[in-house]
Amino acid sequence: MPDVTLYDTRTRSLQPFEPRDPARVGIYACGPTVYARVHVGNARPFVVFSQLKRFLEHEGYGVTLVGNVTDINDKIYTAATAAGVPSDELAQQMAKAYREDTDRIGLGRPDAEPHATEYVPHIIELIQRLLDTDAAYVASGDVYFRVRTVDGYGELSRRDLEQMDQGEGVEGADLKEDPLDFALWKAWKEGEDTSWDAPWGRGRPGWHIECSAMAEALLGVEFDIHGGGVDLVFPHHENEAAQTFAARGRPLAKIWMHNGMLELASASGEAEKMSKSVGNIRGLHEVLDAVGGDVLILFFSSGHYRQPLAFSDERLEDARRSAERIRDAARRLVPGPSPDALRPHRDAFFDALRSDFNTAEALASLYGWIRDANRSEETVGSDDLREMLDVLGLEGLMAADEGPPAEATELAEAREAARAAKDWAEADRLRDELLAMGWVVRDGPDGPELVPAS
Ligand SMILES: [Zn+2]
């Protein structure tokens, strides 16, 4: 198998991709907390890890991609109370909307999409194990993780223990043995309408333990790639790693892979992180309404996944023009093998992906392939382009070379009828109409046939 390297956040280095079982590569990518409709920034990890799965499959690996949905979280209680709806109803609505919105991107679904509410027994079992080994303690119905019992805590995020803030605010602060400890379980509180029974009392799990339990249940421990946005490195992923190691004595994942944030240009011209606190949010569904899935995928692919990516109308317009350029080129191709002269572009495309999944560099090679294909004086086979687009989830841009649309076939038949009736003016008019659609009629061995206009 060709060498693939990926950047690992924990070691801060490019690591050779050496899965425990090439036929069963496991990827877990943290998904959204479903308290509101997702914004376009939430789609970046969805796109990156869906494409990574396609690429690794292209390289000959068998891949299971797990993309979770966090449907137990403080934010959901807060949003549900504000909206005056039960929290489980809000979470279900928003999980459904997330599924519908991401479906429209056109990359398919992850192999498993666990919801935290479906894994509460696994979560309770994992917390019990941490209590049994003294890595956790109960305080007034809450359960907290003893951070200082873990050697190497802070290794993933490279933070100094003394500078850390778990982001849990004042809540439970007086119950913690150490301010560094974080919640595995929160006791039921007045106003919370969803809760579960556990041996230490009624309540609900914390966010970090949910992911540890779901990932282990579906992929086992020491699976191949744990992914998510770079904003999740601390505390979320640091805590996932610590809990699982404390409970199982083995690392949760081999490679930690993080995508950069989507940034919006602010009025001052400076990039700022896209989050719910910024006023200029664009819903994923709004962006898809405006440009469609292929353009959005091209936009995300235009940057290296680890870098921040600026979101602007101009960048979207660039992606739209690129999609058009690919579609136009695809229309001029014929099915079948591509000429050897174009091979180096195709090979460079896959080499770029093998080197830390560099989609930006891969796209540059794809555009080089198109440029040379357009210049070719011979007809060019489409196989290379189809292979490259498939891996990025852009096979939809090839649809034009699958054959003429029904409308063009009808026009061609009407034109034949006009010619048979010697109505040359009508035949010419239909020919022009076909040409406007990108098709011409040519005489083939089996009579007239439609071919793409070049
Ligand atoms: Zn997570």
mmCIF file of N, CA, C and O and ligand atoms in Angstrom, residues 28 30 68 207 211 236 240, ligand 1:
data_model
loop_
_atom_site.group_PDB
_atom_site.id
_atom_site.type_symbol
_atom_site.label_atom_id
_atom_site.label_comp_id
_atom_site.label_asym_id
_atom_site.label_seq_id
_atom_site.Cartn_x
_atom_site.Cartn_y
_atom_site.Cartn_z
ATOM 1 N N TYR A 28 -13.040 8.293 14.272
ATOM 2 C CA TYR A 28 -14.115 8.904 15.064
ATOM 3 C C TYR A 28 -13.973 10.415 14.949
ATOM 4 O O TYR A 28 -12.921 10.972 15.275
ATOM 5 N N CYS A 30 -15.711 14.067 16.044
ATOM 6 C CA CYS A 30 -16.708 14.686 16.916
ATOM 7 C C CYS A 30 -17.679 15.533 16.097
ATOM 8 O O CYS A 30 -17.266 16.369 15.297
ATOM 9 N N ASN A 68 -20.379 11.367 15.654
ATOM 10 C CA ASN A 68 -21.405 11.356 16.709
ATOM 11 C C ASN A 68 -22.270 12.608 16.690
ATOM 12 O O ASN A 68 -21.939 13.616 16.054
ATOM 13 N N TRP A 207 -20.110 15.961 28.777
ATOM 14 C CA TRP A 207 -19.855 15.885 27.331
ATOM 15 C C TRP A 207 -18.661 14.976 26.996
ATOM 16 O O TRP A 207 -18.727 14.134 26.094
ATOM 17 N N CYS A 211 -18.284 11.015 24.497
ATOM 18 C CA CYS A 211 -17.501 10.656 23.308
ATOM 19 C C CYS A 211 -16.577 9.474 23.575
ATOM 20 O O CYS A 211 -16.429 8.594 22.727
ATOM 21 N N HIS A 236 -11.953 19.200 25.493
ATOM 22 C CA HIS A 236 -12.715 18.001 25.123
ATOM 23 C C HIS A 236 -11.835 16.780 24.834
ATOM 24 O O HIS A 236 -11.998 15.726 25.443
ATOM 25 N N GLU A 240 -11.121 13.363 26.943
ATOM 26 C CA GLU A 240 -11.460 12.041 26.388
ATOM 27 C C GLU A 240 -10.265 11.100 26.524
ATOM 28 O O GLU A 240 -10.397 9.948 26.956
HETATM 29 ZN ZN ZN B 1 -16.402 14.527 21.074
#
